[in-house]
mmCIF file of C-alpha atoms and ligand atoms in Angstrom:
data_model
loop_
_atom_site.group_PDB
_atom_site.id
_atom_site.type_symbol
_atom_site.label_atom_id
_atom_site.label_comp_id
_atom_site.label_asym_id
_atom_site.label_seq_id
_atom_site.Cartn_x
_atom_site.Cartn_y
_atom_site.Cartn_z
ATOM 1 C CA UNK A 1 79.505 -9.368 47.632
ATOM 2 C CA UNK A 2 80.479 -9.946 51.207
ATOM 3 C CA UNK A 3 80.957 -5.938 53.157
ATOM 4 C CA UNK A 4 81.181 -4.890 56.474
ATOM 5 C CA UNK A 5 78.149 -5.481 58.990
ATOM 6 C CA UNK A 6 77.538 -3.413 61.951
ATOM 7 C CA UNK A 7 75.345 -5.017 64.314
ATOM 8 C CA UNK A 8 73.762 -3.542 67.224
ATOM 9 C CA UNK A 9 72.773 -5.646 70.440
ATOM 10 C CA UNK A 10 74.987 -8.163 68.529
ATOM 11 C CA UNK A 11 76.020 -9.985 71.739
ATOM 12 C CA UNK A 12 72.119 -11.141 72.224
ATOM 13 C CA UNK A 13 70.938 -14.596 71.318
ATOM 14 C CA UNK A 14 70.025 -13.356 67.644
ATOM 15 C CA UNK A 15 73.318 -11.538 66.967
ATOM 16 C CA UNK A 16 75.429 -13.724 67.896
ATOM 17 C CA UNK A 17 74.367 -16.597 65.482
ATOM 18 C CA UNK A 18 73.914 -14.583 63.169
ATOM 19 C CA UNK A 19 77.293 -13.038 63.683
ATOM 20 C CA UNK A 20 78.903 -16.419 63.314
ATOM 21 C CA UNK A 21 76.486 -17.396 59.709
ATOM 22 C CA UNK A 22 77.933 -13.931 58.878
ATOM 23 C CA UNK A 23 81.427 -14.702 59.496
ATOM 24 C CA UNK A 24 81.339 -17.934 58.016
ATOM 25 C CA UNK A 25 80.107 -16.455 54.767
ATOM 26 C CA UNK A 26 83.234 -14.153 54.238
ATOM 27 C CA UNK A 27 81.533 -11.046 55.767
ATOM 28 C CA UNK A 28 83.541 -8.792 58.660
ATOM 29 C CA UNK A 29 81.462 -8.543 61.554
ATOM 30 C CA UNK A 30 81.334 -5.740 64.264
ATOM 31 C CA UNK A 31 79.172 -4.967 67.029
ATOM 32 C CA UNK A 32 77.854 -1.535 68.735
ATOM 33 C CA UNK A 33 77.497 -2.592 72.289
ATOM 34 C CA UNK A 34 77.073 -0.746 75.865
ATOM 35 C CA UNK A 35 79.822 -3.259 76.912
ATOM 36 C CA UNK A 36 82.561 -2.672 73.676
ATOM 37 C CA UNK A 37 84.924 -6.081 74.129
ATOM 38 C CA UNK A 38 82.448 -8.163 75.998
ATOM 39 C CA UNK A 39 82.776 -10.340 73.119
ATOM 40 C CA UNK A 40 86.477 -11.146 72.078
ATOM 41 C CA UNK A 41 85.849 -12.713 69.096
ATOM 42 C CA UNK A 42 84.479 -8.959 67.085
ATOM 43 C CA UNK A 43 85.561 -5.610 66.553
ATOM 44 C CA UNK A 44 83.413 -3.638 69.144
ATOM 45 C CA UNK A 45 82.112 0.046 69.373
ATOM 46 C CA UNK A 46 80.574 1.805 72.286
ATOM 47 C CA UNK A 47 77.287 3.345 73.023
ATOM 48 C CA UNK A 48 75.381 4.736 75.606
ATOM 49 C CA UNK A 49 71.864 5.718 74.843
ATOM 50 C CA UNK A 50 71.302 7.056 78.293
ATOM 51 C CA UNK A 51 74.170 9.732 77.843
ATOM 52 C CA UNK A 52 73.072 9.586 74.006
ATOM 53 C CA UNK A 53 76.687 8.501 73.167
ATOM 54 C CA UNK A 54 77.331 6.887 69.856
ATOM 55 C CA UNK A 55 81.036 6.203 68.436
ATOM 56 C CA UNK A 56 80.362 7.535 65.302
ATOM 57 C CA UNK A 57 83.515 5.424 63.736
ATOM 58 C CA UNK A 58 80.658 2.326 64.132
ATOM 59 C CA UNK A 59 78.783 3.931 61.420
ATOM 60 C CA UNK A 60 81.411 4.617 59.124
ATOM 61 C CA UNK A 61 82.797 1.463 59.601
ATOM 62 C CA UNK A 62 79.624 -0.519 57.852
ATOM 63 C CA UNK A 63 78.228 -0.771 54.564
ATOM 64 C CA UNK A 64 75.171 -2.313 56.660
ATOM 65 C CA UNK A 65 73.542 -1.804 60.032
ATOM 66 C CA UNK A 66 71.362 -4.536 61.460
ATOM 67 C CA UNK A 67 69.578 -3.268 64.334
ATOM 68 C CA UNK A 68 68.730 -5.566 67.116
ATOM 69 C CA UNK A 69 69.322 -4.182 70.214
ATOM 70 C CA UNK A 70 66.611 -3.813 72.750
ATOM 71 C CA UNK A 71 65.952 -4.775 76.691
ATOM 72 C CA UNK A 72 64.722 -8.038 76.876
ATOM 73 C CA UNK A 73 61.049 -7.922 77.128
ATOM 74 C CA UNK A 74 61.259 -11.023 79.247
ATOM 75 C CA UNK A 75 64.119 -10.261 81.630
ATOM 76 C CA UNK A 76 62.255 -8.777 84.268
ATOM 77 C CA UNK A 77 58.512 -7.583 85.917
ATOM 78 C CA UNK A 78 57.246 -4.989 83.488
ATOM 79 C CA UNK A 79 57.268 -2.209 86.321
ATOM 80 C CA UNK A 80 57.095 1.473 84.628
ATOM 81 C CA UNK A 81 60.585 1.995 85.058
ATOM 82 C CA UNK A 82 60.991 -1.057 82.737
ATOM 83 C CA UNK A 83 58.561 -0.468 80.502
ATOM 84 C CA UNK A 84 60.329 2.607 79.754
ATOM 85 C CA UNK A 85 63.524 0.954 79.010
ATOM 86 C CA UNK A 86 62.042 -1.499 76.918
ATOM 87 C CA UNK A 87 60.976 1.246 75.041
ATOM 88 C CA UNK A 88 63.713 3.588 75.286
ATOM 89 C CA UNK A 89 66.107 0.957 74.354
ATOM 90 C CA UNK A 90 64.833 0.704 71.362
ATOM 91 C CA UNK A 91 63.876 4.268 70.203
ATOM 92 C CA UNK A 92 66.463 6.060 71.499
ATOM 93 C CA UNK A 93 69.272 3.797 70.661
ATOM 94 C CA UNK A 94 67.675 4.105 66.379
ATOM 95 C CA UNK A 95 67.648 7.851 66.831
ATOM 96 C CA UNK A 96 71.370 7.914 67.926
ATOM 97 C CA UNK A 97 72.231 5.620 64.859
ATOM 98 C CA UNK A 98 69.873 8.263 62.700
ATOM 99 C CA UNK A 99 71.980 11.206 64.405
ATOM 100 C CA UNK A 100 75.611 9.556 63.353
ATOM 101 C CA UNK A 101 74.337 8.600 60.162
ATOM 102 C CA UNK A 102 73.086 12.007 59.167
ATOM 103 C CA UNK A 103 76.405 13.714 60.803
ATOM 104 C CA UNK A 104 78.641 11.346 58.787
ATOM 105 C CA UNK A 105 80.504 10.377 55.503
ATOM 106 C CA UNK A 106 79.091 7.340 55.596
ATOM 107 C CA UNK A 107 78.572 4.311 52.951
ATOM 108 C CA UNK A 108 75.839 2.654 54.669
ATOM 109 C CA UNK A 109 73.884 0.820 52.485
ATOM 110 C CA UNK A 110 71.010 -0.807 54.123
ATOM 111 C CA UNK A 111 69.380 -0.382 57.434
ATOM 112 C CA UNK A 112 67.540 -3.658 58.769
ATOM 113 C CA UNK A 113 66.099 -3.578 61.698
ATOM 114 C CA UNK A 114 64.281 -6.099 63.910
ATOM 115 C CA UNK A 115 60.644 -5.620 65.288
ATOM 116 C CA UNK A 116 57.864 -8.254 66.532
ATOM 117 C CA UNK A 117 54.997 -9.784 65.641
ATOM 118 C CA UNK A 118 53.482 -8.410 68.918
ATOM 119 C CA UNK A 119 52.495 -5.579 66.601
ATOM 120 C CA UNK A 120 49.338 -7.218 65.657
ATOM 121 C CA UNK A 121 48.216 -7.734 69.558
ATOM 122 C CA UNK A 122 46.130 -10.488 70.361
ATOM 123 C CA UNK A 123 45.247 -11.382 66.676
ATOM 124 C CA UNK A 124 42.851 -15.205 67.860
ATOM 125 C CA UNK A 125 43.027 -16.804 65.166
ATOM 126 C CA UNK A 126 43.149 -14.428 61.965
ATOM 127 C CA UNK A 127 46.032 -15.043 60.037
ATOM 128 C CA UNK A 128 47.863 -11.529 60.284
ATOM 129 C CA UNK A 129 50.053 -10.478 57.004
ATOM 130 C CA UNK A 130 51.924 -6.961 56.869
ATOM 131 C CA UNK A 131 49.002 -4.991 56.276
ATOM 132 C CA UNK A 132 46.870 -6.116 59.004
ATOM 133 C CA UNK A 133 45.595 -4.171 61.851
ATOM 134 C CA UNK A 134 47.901 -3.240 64.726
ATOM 135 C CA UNK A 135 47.145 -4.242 68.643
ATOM 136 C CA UNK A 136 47.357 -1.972 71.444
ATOM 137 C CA UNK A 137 48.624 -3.564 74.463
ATOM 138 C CA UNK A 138 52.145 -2.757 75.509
ATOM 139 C CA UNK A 139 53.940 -5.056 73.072
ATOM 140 C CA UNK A 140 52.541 -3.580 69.968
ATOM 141 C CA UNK A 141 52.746 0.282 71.227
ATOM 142 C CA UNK A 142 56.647 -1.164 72.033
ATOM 143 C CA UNK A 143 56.859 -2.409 68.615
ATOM 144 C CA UNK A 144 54.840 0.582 66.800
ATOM 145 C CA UNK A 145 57.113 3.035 68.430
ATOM 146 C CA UNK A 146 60.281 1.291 67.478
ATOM 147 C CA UNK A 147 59.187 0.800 63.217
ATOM 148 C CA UNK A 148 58.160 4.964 63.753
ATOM 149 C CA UNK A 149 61.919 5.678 64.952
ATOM 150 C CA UNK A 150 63.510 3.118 61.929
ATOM 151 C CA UNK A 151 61.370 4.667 58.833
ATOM 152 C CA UNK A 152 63.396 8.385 58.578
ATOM 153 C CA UNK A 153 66.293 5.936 57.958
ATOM 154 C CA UNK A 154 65.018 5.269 54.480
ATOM 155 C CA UNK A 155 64.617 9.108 53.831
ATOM 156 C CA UNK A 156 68.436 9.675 54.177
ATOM 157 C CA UNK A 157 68.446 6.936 51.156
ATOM 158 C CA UNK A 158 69.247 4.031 52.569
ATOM 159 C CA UNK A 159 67.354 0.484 51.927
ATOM 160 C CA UNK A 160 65.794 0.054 54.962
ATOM 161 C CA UNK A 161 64.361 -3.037 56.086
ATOM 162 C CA UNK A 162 61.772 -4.111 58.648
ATOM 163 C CA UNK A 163 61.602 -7.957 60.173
ATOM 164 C CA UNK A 164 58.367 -8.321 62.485
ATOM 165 C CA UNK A 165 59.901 -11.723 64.183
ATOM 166 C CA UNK A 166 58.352 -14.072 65.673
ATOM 167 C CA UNK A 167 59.528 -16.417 68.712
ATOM 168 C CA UNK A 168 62.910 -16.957 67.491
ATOM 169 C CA UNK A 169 63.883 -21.029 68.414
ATOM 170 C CA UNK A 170 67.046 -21.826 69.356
ATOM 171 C CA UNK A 171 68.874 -23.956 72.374
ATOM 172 C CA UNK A 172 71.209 -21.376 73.276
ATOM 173 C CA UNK A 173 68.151 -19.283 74.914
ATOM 174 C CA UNK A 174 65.635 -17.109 74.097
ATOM 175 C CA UNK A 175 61.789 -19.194 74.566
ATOM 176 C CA UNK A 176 62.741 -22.631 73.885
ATOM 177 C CA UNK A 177 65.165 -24.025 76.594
ATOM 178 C CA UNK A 178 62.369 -21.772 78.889
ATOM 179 C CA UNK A 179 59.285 -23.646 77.572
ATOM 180 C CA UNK A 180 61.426 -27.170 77.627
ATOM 181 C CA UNK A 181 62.134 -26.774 81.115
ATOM 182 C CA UNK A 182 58.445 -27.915 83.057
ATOM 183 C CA UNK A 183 58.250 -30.484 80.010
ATOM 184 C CA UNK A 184 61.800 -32.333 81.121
ATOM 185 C CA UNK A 185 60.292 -31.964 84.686
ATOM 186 C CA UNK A 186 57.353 -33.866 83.200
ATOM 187 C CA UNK A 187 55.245 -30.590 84.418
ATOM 188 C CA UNK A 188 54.822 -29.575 80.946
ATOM 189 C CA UNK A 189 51.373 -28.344 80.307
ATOM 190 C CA UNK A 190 49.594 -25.613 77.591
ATOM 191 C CA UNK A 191 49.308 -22.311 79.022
ATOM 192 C CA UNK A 192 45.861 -20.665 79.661
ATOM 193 C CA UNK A 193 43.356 -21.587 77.211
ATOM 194 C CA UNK A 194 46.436 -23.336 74.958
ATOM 195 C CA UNK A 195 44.502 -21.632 72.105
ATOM 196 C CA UNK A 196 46.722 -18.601 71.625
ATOM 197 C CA UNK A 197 48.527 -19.238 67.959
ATOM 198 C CA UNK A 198 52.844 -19.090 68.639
ATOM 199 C CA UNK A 199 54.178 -17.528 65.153
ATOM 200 C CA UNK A 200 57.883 -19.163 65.644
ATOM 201 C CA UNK A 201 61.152 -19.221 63.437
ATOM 202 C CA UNK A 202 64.121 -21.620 63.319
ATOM 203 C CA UNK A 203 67.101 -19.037 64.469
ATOM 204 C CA UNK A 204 69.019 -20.374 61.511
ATOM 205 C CA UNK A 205 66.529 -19.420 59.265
ATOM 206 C CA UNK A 206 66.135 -16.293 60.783
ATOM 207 C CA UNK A 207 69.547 -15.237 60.478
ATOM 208 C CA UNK A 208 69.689 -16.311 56.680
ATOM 209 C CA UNK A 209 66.372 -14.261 56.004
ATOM 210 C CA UNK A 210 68.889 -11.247 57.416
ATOM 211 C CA UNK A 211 71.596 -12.121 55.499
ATOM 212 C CA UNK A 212 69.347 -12.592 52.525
ATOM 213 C CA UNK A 213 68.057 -9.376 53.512
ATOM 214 C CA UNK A 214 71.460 -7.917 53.169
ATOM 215 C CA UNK A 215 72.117 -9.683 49.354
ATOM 216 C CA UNK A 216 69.195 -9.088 47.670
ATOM 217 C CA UNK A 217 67.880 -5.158 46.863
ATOM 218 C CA UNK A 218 64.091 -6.635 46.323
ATOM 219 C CA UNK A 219 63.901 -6.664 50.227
ATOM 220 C CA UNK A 220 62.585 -3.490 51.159
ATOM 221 C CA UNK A 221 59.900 -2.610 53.845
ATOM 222 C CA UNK A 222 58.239 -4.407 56.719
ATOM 223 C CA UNK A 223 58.424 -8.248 56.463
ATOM 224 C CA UNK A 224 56.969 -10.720 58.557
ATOM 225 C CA UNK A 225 59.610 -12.917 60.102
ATOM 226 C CA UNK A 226 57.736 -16.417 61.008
ATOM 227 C CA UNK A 227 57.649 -19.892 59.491
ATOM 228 C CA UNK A 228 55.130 -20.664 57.522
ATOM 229 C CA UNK A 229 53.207 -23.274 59.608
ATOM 230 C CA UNK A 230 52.442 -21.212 63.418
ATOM 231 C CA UNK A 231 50.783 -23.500 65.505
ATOM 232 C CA UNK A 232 48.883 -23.047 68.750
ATOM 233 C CA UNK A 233 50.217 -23.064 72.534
ATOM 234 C CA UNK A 234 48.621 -26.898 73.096
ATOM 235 C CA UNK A 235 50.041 -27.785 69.638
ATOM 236 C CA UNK A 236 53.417 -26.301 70.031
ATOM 237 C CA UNK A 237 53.518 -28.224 73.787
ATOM 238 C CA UNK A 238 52.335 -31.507 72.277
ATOM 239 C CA UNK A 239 55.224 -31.401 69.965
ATOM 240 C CA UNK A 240 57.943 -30.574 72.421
ATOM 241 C CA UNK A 241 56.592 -33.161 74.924
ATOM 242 C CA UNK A 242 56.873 -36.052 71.336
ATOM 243 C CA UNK A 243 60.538 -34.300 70.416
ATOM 244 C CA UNK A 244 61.811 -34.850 74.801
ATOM 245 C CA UNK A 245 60.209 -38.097 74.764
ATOM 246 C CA UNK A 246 58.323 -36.873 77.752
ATOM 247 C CA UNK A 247 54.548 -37.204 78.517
ATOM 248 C CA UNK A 248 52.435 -34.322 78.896
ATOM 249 C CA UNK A 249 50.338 -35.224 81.655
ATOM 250 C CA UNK A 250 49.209 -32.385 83.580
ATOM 251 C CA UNK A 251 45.858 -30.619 82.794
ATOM 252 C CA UNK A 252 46.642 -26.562 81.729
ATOM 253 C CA UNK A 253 47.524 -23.866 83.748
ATOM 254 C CA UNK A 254 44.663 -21.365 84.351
ATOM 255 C CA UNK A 255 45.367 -18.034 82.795
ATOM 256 C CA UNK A 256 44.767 -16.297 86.353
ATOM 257 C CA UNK A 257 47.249 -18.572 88.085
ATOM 258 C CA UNK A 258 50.247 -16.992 85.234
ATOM 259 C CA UNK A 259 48.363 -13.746 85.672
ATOM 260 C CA UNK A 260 49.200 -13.714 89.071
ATOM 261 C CA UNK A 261 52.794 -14.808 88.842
ATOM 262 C CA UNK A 262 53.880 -12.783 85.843
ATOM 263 C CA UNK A 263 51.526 -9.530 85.955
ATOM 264 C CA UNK A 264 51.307 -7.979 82.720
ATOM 265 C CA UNK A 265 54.098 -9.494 81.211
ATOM 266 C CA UNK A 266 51.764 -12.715 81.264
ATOM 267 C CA UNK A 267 51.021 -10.821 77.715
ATOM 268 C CA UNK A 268 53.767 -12.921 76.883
ATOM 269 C CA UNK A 269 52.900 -16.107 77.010
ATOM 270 C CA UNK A 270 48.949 -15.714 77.410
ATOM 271 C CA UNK A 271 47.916 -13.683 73.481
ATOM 272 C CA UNK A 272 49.140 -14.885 70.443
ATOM 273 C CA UNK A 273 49.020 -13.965 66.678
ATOM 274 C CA UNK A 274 48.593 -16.193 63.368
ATOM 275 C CA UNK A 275 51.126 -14.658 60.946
ATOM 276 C CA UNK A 276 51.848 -15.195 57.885
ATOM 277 C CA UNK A 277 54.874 -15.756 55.906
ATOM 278 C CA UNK A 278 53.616 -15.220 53.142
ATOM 279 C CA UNK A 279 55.097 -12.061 51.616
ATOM 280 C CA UNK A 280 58.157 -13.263 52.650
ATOM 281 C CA UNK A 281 58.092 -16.703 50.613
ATOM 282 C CA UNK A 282 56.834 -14.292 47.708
ATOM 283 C CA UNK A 283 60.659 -12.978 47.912
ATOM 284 C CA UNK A 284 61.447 -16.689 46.867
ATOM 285 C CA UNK A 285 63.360 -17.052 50.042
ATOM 286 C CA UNK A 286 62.932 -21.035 51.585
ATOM 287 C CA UNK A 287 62.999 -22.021 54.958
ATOM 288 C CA UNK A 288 64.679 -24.908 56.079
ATOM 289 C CA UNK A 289 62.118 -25.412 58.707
ATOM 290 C CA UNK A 290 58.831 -25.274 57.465
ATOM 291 C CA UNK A 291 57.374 -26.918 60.103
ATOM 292 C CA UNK A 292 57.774 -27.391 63.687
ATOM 293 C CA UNK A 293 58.365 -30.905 64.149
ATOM 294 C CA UNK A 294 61.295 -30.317 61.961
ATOM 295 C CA UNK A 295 63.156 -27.513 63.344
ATOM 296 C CA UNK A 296 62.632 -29.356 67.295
ATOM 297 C CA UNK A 297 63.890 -32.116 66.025
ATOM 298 C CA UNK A 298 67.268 -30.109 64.578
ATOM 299 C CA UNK A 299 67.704 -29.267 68.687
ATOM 300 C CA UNK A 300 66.867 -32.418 70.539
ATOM 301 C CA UNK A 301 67.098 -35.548 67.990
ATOM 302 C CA UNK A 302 69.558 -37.601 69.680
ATOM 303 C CA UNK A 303 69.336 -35.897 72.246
ATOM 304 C CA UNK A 304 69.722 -38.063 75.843
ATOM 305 C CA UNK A 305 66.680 -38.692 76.939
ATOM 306 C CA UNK A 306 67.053 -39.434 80.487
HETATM 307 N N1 NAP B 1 64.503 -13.691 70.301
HETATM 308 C C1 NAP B 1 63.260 -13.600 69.846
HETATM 309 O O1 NAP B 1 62.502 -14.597 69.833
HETATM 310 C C2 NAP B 1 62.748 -12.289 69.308
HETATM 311 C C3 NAP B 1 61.449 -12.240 68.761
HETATM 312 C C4 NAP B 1 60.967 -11.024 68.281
HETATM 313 C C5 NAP B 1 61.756 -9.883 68.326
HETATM 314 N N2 NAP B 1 63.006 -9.970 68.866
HETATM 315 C C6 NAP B 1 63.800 -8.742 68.950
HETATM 316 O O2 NAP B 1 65.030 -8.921 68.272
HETATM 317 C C7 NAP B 1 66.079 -8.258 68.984
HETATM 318 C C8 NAP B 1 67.208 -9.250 69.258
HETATM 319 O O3 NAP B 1 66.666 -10.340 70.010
HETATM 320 P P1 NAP B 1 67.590 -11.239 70.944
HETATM 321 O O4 NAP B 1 66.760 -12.395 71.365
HETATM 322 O O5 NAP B 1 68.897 -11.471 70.308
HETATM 323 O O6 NAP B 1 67.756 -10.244 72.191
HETATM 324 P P2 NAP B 1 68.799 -10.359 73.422
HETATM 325 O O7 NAP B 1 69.423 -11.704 73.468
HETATM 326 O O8 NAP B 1 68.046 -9.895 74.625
HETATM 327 O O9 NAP B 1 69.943 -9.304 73.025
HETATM 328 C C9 NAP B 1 69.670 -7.954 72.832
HETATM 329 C C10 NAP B 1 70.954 -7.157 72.926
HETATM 330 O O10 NAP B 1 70.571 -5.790 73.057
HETATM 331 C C11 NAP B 1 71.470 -5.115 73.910
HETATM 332 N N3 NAP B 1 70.696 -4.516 75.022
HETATM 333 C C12 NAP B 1 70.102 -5.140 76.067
HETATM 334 N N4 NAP B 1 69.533 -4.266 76.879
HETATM 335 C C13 NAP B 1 69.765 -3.049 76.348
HETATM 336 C C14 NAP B 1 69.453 -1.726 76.749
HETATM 337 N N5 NAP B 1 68.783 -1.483 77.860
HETATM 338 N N6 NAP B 1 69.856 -0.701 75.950
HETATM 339 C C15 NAP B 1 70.559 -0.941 74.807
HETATM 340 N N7 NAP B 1 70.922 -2.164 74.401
HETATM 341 C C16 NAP B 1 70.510 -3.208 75.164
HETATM 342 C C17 NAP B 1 72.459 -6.128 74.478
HETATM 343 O O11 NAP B 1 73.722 -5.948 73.811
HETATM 344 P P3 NAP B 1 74.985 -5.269 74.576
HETATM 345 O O12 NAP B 1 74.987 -5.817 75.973
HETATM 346 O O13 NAP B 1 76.162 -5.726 73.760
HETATM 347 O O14 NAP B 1 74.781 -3.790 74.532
HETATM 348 C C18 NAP B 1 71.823 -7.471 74.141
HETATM 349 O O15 NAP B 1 72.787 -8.450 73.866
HETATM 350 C C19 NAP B 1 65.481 -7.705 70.282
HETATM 351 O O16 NAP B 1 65.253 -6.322 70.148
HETATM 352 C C20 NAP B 1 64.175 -8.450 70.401
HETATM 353 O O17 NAP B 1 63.154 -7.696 71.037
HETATM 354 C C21 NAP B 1 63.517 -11.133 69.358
#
């Protein structure tokens, strides 16, 4: 069973877990990077979507692609300039894979790419599945955009596969060690109205619903990536607060005051969506971490607590 994965963006916080569950599972792992070699441990091909470069020996190296890469929507201000990376990133960089694959003798095959559940918007509390209604702030135009560019992969043939993920936990980076920081301060507090749902995954689930995603031929089409028990903003807080051992003590921060600091991007942290993982668990795939409780424990049980 185990081929030859080509991952894209697969020095980010995803890719390179799931590089390593990859590895460890008998698969050869390379990655198509702007920065080929960053990463000693992989084979490594170039891009560069700006000069629309794209080593096309990255393509015919793979019997799968797994496409992750994309500027960090968290990394900096959302000014124009990057808003139009975060999109271009993403768009550009699937058209350039689309270009190689259609240009070359290649045995590619399955295409899975990543997306987010900011597709939905600010959902409250409806509990979103695949076929709900899309949002249009600037996280679900980024993520509409990006599932337009990946479909004309499954017209060259390929299996292509969609995850819509949601905040992917882990304590190498990412949201977590972000939204543990005020809470070891003992400044921990829900954000805005605390209301907003957080639709989160254990990263090691994640990456075995991609690798799973890779096995098994049922898996085609836009999935929702999420566990199956999302929880609010207050809830999630509570919990992290119980898994530190720390209090959570301070009343929550007004939406205006996060407005202020983070602009637009406040998006972030301020809307939510309810997903459902439903269609997923129809797939008979099982999490590990069901529930939240469980997967913070998996980071900070035992943990010191000083
Ligand atoms: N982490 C989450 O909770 C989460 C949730 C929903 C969706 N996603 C999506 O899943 C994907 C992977 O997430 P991640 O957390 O692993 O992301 P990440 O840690 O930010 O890594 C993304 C990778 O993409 C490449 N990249 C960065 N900026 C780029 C640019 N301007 N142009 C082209 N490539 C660029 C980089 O690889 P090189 O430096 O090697 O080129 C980087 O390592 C992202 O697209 C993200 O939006 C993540």
């Amino acid at each position: 069973m185990p081929g030859k994965i080509l991952i894209t963006g697969g020095s980010g916080l995803i890719g390179t877990r799931l590089s390593e569950m990859l590895i460890d599972q008998g698969y050869e792992v390379a990655h198509l990077s702007r920065k080929p070699g960053k990463s000693s441990h992989y084979k490594s091909f170039r891009w560069d979507i700006g000069e629309s470069y794209l080593d096309d020996s990255a393509v015919t190296y793979a019997d799968y692609i797994i496409h992750l890469a994309g500027a960090g929507l968290a990394d900096q201000k959302w000014t124009n300039e990057r808003k139009k990376e975060i999109v271009r990133s993403r768009v550009e960089s699937t058209k350039l894979l689309i270009s190689s694959l259609q240009r070359t003798e290649h045995h590619v095959k399955g295409f899975i790419s990543a997306s987010g559940v900011g597709i939905y918007g600010d959902a409250g509390d409806q509990l979103m599945s695949e076929e709900s209604t899309y949002g249009d702030d600037f996280l679900a135009e980024v993520c509409k955009a990006w599932e337009g560019a990946v479909w004309p992969v499954k017209d060259l043939g390929i299996r292509t596969v969609i995850f819509r993920t949601g905040i992917a936990l882990s304590d190498q980076g990412g949201a977590l060690p972000q939204l543990a920081r005020p809470v070891k301060l003992m400044a921990g507090a829900p954000l805005g109205s605390g209301k907003q749902y957080m639709s989160w995954i254990h990263m090691d689930d994640l990456c075995r619903l991609y690798i799973r995603a890779i096995e098994d031929t049922q898996f085609e089409g836009v999935y929702n990536a999420v566990a199956p028990h999302p929880v609010t903003n207050a809830e999630f807080t509570k919990q992290l607060a119980g898994a530190m051992h720390r209090p959570l003590m301070l009343p929550k921060v007004p939406s205006f005051a996060i407005n202020l600091m983070m602009g637009e991007m406040s998006d972030v942290v301020l809307t939510g969506q309810r997903v459902s993982a439903n269609k997923v668990l129809q797939t008979g795939f099982t999490f590990e971490y069901n529930y939240l409780e469980e997967a913070l424990e998996s980071f900070y049980k035992g943990k010191d607590k000083s």
